[in-house]
mmCIF file with all atom_site columns, C-alpha atoms in Angstrom:
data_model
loop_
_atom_site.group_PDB
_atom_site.id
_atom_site.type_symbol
_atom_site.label_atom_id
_atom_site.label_alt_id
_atom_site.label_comp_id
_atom_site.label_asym_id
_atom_site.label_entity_id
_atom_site.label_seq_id
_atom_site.pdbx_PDB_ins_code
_atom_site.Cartn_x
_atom_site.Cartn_y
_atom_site.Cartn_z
_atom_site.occupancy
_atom_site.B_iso_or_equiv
_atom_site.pdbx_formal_charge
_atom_site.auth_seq_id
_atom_site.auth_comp_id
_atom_site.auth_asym_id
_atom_site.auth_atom_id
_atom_site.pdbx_PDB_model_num
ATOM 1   C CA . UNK A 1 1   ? 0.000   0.000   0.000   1.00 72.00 ? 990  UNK A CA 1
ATOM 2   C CA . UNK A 1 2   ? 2.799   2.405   0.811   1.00 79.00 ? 991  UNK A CA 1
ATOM 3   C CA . UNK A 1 3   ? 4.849   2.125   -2.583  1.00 85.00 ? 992  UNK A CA 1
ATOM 4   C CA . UNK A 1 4   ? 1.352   2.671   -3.998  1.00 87.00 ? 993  UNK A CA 1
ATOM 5   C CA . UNK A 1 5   ? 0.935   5.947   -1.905  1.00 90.00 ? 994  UNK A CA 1
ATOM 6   C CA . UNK A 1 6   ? 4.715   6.886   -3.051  1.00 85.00 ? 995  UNK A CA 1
ATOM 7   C CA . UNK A 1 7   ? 4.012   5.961   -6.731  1.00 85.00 ? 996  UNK A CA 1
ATOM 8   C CA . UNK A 1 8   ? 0.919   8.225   -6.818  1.00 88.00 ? 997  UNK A CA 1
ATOM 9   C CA . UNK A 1 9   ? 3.166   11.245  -5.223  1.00 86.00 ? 998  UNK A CA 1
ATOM 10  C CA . UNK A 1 10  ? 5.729   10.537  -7.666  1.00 83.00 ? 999  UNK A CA 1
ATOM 11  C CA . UNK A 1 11  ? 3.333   10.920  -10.602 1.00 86.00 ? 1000 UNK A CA 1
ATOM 12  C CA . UNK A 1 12  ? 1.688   13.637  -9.217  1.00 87.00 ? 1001 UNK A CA 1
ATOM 13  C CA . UNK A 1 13  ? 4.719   15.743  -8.968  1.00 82.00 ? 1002 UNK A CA 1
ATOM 14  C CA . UNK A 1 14  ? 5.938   14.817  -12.337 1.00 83.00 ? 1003 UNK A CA 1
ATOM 15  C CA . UNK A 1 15  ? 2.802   15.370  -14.088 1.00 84.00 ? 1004 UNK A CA 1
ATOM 16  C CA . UNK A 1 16  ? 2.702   19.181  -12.201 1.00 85.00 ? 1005 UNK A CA 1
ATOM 17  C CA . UNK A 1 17  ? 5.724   19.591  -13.141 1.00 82.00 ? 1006 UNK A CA 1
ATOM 18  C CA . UNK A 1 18  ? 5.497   18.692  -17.116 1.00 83.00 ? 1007 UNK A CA 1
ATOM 19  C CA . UNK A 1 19  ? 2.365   21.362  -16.921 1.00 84.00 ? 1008 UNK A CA 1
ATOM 20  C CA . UNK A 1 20  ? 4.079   23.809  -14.860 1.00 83.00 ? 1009 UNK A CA 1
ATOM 21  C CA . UNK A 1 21  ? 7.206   24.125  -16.769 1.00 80.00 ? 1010 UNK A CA 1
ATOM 22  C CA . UNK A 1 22  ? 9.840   22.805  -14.212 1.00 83.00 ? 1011 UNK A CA 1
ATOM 23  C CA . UNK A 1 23  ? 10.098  19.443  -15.687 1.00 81.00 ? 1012 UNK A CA 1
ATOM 24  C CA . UNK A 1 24  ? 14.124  20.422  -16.109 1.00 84.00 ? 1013 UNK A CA 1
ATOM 25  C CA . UNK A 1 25  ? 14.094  21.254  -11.968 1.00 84.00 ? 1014 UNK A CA 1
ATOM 26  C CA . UNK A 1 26  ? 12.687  17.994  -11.740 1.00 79.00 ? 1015 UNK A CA 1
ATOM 27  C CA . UNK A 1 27  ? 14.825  15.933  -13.642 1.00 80.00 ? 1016 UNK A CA 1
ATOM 28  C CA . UNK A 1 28  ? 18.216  17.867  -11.731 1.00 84.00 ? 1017 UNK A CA 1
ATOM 29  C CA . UNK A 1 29  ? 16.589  17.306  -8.498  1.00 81.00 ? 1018 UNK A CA 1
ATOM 30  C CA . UNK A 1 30  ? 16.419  13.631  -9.319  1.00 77.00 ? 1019 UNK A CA 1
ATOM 31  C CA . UNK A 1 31  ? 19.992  13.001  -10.362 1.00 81.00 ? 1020 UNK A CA 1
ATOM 32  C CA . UNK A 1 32  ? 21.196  14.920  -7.699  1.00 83.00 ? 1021 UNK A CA 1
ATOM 33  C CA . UNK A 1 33  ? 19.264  13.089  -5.424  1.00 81.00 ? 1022 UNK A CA 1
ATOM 34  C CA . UNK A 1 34  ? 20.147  9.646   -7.032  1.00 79.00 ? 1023 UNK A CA 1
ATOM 35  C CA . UNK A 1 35  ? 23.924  10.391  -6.545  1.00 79.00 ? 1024 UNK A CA 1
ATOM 36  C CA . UNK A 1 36  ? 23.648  11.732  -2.759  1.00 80.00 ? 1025 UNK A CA 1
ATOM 37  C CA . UNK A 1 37  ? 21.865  8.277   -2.219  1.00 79.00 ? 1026 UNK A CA 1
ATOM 38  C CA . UNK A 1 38  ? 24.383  6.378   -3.279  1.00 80.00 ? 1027 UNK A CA 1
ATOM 39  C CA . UNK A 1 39  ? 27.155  7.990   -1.736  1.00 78.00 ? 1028 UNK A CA 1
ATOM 40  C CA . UNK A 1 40  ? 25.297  8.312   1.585   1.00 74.00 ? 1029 UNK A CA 1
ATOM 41  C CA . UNK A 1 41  ? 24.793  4.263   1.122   1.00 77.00 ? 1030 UNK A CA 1
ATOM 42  C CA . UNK A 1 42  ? 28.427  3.760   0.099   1.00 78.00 ? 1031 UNK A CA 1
ATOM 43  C CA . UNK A 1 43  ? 29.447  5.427   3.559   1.00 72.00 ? 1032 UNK A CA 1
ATOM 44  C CA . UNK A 1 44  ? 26.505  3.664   5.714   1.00 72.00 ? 1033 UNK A CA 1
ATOM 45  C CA . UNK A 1 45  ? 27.641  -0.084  4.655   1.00 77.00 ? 1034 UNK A CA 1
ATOM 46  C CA . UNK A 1 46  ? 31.491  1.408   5.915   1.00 74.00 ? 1035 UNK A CA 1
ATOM 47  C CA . UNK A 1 47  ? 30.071  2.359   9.304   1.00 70.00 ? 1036 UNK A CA 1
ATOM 48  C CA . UNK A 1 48  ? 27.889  -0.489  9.252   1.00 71.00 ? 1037 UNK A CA 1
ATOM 49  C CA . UNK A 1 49  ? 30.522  -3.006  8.171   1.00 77.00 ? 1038 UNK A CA 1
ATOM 50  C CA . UNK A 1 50  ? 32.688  -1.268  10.438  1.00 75.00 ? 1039 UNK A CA 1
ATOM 51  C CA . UNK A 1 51  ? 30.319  -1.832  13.567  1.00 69.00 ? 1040 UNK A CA 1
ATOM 52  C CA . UNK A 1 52  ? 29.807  -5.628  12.514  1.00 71.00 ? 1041 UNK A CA 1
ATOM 53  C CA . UNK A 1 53  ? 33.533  -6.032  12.769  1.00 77.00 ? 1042 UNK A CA 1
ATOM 54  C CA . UNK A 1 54  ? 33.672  -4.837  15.972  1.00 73.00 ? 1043 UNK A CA 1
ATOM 55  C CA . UNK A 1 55  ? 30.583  -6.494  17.135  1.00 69.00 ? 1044 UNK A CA 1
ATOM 56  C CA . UNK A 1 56  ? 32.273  -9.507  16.125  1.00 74.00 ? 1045 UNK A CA 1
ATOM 57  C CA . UNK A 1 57  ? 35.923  -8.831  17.748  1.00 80.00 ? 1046 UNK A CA 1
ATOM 58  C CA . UNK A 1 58  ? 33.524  -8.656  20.974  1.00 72.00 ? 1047 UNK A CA 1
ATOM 59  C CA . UNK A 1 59  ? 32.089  -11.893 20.424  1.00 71.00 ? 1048 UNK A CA 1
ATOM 60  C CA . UNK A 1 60  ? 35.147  -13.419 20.153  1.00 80.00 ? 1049 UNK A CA 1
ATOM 61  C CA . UNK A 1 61  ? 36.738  -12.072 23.118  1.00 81.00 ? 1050 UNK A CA 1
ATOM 62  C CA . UNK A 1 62  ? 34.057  -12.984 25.314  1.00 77.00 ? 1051 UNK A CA 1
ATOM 63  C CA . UNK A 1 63  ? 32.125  -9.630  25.309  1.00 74.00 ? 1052 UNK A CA 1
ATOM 64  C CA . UNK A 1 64  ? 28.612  -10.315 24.198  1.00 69.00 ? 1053 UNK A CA 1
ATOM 65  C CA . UNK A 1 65  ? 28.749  -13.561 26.843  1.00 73.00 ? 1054 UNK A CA 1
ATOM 66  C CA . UNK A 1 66  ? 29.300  -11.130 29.546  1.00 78.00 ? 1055 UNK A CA 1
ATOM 67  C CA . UNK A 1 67  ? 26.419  -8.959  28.000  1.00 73.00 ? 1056 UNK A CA 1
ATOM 68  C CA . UNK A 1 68  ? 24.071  -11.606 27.692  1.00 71.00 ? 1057 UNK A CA 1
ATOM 69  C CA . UNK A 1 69  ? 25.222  -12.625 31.190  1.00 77.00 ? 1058 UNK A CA 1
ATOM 70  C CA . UNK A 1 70  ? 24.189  -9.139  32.402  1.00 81.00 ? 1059 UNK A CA 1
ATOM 71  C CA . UNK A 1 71  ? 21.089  -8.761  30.399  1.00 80.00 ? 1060 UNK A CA 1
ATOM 72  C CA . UNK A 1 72  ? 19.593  -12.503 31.215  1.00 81.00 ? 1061 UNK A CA 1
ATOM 73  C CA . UNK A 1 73  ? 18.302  -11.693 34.707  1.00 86.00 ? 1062 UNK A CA 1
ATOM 74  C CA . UNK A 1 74  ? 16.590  -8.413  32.878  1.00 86.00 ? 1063 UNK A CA 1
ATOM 75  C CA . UNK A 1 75  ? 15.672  -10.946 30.055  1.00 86.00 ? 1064 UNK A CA 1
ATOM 76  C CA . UNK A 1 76  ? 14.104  -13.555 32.224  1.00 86.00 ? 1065 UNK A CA 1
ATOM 77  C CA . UNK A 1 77  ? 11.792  -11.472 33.951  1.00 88.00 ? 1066 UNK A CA 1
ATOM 78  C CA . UNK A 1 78  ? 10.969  -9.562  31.066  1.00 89.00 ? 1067 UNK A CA 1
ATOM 79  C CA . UNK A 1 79  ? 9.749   -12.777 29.211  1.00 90.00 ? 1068 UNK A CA 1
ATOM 80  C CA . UNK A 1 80  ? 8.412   -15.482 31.819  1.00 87.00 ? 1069 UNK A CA 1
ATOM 81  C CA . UNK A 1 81  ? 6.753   -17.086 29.528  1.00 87.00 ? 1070 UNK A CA 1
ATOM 82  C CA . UNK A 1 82  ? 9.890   -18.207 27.803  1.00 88.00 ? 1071 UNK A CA 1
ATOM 83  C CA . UNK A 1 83  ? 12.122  -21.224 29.470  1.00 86.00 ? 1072 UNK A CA 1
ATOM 84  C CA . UNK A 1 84  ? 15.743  -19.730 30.467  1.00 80.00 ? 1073 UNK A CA 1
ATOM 85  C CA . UNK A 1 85  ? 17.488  -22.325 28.063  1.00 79.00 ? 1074 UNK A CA 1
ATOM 86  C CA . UNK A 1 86  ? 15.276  -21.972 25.188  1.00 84.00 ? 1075 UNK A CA 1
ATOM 87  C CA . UNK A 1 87  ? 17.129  -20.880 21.855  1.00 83.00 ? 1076 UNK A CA 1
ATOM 88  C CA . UNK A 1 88  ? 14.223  -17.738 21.609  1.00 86.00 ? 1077 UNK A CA 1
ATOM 89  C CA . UNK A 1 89  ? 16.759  -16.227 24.984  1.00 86.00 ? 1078 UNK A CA 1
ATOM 90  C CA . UNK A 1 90  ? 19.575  -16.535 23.106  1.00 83.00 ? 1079 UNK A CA 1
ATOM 91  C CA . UNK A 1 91  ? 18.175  -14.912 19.780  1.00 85.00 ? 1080 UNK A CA 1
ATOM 92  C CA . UNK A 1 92  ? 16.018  -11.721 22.498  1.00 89.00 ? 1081 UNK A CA 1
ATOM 93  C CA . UNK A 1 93  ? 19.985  -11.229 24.086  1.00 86.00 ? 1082 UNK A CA 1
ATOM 94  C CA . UNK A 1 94  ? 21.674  -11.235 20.977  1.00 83.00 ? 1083 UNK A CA 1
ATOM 95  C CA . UNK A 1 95  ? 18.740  -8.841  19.300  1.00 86.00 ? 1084 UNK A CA 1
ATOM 96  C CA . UNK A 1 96  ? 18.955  -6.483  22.427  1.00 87.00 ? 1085 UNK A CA 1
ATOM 97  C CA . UNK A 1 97  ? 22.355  -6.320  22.092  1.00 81.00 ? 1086 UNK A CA 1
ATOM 98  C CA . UNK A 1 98  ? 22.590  -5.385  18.331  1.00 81.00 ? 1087 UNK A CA 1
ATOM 99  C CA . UNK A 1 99  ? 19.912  -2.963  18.910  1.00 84.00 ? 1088 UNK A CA 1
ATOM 100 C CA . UNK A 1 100 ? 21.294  -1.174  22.075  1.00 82.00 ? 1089 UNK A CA 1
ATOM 101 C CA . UNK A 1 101 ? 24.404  -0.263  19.832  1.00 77.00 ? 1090 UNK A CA 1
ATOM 102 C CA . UNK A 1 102 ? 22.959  1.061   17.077  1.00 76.00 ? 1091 UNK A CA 1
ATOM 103 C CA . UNK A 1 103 ? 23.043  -1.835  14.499  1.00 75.00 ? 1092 UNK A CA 1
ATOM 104 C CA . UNK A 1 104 ? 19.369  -2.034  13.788  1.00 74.00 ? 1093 UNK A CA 1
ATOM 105 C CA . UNK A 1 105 ? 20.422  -4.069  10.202  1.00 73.00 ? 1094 UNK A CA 1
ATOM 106 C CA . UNK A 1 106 ? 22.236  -6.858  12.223  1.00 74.00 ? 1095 UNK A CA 1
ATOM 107 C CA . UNK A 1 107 ? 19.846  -6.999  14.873  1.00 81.00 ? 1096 UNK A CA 1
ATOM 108 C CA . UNK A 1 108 ? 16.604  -7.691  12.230  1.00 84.00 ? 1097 UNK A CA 1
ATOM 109 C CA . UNK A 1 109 ? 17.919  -11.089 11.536  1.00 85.00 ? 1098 UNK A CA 1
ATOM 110 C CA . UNK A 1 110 ? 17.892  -12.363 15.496  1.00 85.00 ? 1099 UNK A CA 1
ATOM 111 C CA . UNK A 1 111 ? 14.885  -10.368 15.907  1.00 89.00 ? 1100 UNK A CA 1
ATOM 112 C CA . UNK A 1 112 ? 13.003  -12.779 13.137  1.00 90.00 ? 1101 UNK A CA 1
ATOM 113 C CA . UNK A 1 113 ? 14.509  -15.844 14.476  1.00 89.00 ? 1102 UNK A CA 1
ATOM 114 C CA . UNK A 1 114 ? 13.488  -14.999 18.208  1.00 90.00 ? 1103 UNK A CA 1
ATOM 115 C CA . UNK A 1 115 ? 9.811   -14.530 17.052  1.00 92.00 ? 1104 UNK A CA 1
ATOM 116 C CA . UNK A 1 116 ? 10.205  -17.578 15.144  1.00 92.00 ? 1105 UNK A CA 1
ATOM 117 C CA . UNK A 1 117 ? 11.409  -19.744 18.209  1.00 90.00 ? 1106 UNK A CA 1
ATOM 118 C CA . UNK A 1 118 ? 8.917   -17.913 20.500  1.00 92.00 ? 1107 UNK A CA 1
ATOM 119 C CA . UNK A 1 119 ? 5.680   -18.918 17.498  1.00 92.00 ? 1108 UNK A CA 1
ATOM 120 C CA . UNK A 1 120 ? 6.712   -22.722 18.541  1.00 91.00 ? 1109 UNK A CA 1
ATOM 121 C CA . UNK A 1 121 ? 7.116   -22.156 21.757  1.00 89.00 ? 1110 UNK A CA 1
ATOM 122 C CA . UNK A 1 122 ? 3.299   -21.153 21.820  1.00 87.00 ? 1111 UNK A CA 1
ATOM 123 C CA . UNK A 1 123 ? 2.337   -23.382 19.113  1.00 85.00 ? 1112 UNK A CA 1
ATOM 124 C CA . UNK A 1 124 ? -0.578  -21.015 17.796  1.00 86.00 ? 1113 UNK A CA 1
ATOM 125 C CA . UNK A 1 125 ? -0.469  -18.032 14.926  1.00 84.00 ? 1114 UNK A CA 1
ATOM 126 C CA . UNK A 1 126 ? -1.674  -16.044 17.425  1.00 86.00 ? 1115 UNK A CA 1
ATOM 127 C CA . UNK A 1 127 ? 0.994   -13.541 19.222  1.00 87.00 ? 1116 UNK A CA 1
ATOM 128 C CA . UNK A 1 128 ? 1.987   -14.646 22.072  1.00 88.00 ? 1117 UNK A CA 1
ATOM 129 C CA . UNK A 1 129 ? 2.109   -12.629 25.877  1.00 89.00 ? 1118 UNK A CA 1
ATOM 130 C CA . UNK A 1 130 ? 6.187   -12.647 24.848  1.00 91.00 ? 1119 UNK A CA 1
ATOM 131 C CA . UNK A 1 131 ? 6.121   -11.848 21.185  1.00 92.00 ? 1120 UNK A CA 1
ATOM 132 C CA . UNK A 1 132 ? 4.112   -8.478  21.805  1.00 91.00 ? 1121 UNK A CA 1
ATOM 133 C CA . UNK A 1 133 ? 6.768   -7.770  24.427  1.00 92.00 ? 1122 UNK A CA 1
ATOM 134 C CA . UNK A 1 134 ? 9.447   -8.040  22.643  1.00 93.00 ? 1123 UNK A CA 1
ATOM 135 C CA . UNK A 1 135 ? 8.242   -6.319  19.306  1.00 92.00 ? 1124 UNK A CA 1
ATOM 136 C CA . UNK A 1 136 ? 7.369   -3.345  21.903  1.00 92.00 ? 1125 UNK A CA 1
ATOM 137 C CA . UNK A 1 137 ? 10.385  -3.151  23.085  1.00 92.00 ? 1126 UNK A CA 1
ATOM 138 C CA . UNK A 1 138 ? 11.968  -3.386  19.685  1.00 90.00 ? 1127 UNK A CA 1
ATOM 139 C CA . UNK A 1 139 ? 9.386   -0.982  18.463  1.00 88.00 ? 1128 UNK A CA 1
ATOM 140 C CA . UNK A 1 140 ? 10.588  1.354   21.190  1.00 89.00 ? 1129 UNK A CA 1
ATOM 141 C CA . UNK A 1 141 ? 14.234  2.609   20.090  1.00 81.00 ? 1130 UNK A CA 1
ATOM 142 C CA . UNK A 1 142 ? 16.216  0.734   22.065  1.00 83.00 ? 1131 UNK A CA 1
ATOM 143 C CA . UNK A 1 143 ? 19.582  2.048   21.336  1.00 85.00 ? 1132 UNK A CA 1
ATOM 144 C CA . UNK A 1 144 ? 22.427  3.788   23.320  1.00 84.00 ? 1133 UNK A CA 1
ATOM 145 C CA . UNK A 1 145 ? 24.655  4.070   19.958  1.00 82.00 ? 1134 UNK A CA 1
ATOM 146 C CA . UNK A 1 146 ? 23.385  5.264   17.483  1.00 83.00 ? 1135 UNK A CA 1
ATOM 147 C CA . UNK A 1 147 ? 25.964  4.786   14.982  1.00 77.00 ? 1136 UNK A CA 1
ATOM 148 C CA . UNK A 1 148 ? 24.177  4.618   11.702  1.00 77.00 ? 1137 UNK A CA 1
ATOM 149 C CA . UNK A 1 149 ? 22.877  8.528   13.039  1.00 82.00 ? 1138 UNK A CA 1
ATOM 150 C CA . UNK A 1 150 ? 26.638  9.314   13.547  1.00 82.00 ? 1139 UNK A CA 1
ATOM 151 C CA . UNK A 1 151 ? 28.016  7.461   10.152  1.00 78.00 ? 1140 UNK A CA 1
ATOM 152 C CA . UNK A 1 152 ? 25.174  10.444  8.302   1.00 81.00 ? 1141 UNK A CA 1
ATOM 153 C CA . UNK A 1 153 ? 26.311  12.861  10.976  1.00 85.00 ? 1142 UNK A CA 1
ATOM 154 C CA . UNK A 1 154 ? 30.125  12.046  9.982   1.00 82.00 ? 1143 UNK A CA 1
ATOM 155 C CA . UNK A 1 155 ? 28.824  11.796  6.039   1.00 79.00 ? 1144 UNK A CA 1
ATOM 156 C CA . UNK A 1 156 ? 27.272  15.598  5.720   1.00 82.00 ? 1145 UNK A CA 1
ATOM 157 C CA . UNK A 1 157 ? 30.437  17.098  7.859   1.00 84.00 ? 1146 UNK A CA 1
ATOM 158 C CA . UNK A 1 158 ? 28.735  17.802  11.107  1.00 86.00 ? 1147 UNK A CA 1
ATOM 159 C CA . UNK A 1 159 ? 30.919  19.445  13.277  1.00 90.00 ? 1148 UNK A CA 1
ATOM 160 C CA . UNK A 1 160 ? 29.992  17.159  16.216  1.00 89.00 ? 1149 UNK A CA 1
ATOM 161 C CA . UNK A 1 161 ? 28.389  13.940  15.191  1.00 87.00 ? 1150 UNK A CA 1
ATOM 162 C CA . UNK A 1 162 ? 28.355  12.360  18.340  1.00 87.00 ? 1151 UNK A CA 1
ATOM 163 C CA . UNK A 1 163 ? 26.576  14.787  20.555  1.00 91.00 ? 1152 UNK A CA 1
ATOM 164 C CA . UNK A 1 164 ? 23.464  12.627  20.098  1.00 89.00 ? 1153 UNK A CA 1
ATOM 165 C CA . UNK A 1 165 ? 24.728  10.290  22.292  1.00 89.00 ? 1154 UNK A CA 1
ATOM 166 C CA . UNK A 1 166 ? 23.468  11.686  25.400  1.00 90.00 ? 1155 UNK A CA 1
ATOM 167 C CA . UNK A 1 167 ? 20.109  12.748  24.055  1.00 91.00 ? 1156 UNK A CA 1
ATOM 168 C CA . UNK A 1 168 ? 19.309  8.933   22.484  1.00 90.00 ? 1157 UNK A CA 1
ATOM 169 C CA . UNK A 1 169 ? 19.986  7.681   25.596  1.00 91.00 ? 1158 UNK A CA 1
ATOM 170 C CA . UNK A 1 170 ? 17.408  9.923   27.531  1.00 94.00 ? 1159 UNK A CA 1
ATOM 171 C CA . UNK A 1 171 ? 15.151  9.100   24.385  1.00 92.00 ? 1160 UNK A CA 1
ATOM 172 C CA . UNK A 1 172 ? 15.928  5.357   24.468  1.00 91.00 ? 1161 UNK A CA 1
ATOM 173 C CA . UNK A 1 173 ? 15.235  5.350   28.378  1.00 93.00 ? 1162 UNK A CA 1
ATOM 174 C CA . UNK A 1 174 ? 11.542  7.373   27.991  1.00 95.00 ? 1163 UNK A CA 1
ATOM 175 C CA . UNK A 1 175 ? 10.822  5.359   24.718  1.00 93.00 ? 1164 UNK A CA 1
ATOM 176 C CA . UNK A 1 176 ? 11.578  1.883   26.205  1.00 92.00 ? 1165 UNK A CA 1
ATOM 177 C CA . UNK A 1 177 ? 10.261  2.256   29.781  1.00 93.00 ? 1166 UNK A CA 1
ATOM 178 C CA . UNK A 1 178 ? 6.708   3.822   28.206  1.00 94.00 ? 1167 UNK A CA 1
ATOM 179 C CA . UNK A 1 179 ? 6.575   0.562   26.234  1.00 92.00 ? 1168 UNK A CA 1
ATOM 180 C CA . UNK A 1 180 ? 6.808   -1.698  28.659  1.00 92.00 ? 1169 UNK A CA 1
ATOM 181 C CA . UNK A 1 181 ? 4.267   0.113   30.995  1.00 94.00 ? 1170 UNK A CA 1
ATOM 182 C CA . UNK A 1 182 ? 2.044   0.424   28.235  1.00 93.00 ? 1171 UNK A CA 1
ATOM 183 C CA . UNK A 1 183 ? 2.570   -3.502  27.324  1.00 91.00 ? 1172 UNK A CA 1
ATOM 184 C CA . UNK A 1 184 ? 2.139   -4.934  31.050  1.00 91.00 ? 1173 UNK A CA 1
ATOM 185 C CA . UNK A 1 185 ? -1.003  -2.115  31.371  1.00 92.00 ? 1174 UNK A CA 1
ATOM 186 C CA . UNK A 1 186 ? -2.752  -4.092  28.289  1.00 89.00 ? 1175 UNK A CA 1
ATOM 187 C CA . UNK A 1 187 ? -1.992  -7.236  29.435  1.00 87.00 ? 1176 UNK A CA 1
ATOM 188 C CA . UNK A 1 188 ? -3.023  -7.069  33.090  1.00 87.00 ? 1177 UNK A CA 1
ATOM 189 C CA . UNK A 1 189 ? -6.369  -5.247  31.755  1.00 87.00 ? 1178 UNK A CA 1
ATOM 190 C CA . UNK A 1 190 ? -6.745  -8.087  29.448  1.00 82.00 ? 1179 UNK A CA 1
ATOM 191 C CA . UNK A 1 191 ? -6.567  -10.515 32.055  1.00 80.00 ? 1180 UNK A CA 1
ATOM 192 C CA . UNK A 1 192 ? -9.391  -8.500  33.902  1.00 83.00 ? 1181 UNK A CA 1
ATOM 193 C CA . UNK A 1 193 ? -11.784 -8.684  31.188  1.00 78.00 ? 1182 UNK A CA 1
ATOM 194 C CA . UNK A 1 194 ? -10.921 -12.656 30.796  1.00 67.00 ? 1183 UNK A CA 1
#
């Protein structure tokens, strides 16, 4: 429905702008455009690539196990529908992880698997008490890095790229705690009505 909605806009502008006169506006405006994309996308998969590098250096050396380590109490309580050793823990840490440093593309992947594990956990197509959780929570922003934000910060020469750090981590903290309030509000009001 949305590429429809964008297809329609599209037209729309070109067809005002073949009666208006600015058709050769338009047609600048969409090269430019074309080559700022790709060079924005050339330095996002270097920041990106760069970040997946590191986030496997930390993997290696042990840092993600103490992560998960910290996390799994938070994890646990978070999802009690979910047996500590099932796989779905695993693919929630390794999601929150991802997510919490700003590597939203690496973190999609575990994110499908966990709902995945977490549908045959509950056996039903219906979401389960965890899977709404968890796509809250995901939903929310949670992020403490955000480096694809810094990699365009970095690409269009901001003078300080990283002084977002502080204010997505205020954001991430609001965004994240109003989820989960708002999550364990429908669910305990569901449970009334049962």
């Amino acid at each position: 429905m949305v590429n429809f909605i964008w297809a329609f806009m599209a037209i729309i502008g070109i067809v005002y702008a073949m009666f208006n006169g600015t058709m050769e506006e338009v047609n600048k405006a969409l090269f430019e455009s074309a080559d700022e994309a790709v060079t924005l996308s050339i330095g996002l998969i270097s920041i990106l690539v760069f970040w997946l590098g590191i986030m496997k250096v930390a993997e290696k050396a042990g840092i993600l196990r103490v992560l998960t380590k910290m996390f799994r109490p938070l994890v646990v309580k978070l999802f009690p529908d979910i047996p500590k050793d099932h796989p779905a823990m695993g693919y929630i840490l390794s999601n929150f992880t991802a997510n919490i440093f700003g590597l939203g593309n690496a973190a999609t992947p575990m994110g499908i698997k966990a709902m995945e594990q977490m549908k045959e956990l509950s056996g039903t197509d219906t979401a389960s008490r965890s899977m709404i959780t968890f796509l809250a929570i995901n939903t929310s922003s949670l992020t403490i890095i955000p480096t694809t934000v810094i990699a365009i910060r970095m690409q269009y020469e901001s003078i300080s790229p990283t002084e977002i750090v502080g204010t997505t981590i205020i954001a991430t903290l609001i965004s994240s705690l109003s989820a989960l309030i708002i999550d364990r509000l429908f669910y305990y009001s569901s449970l009334r009505r049962k």
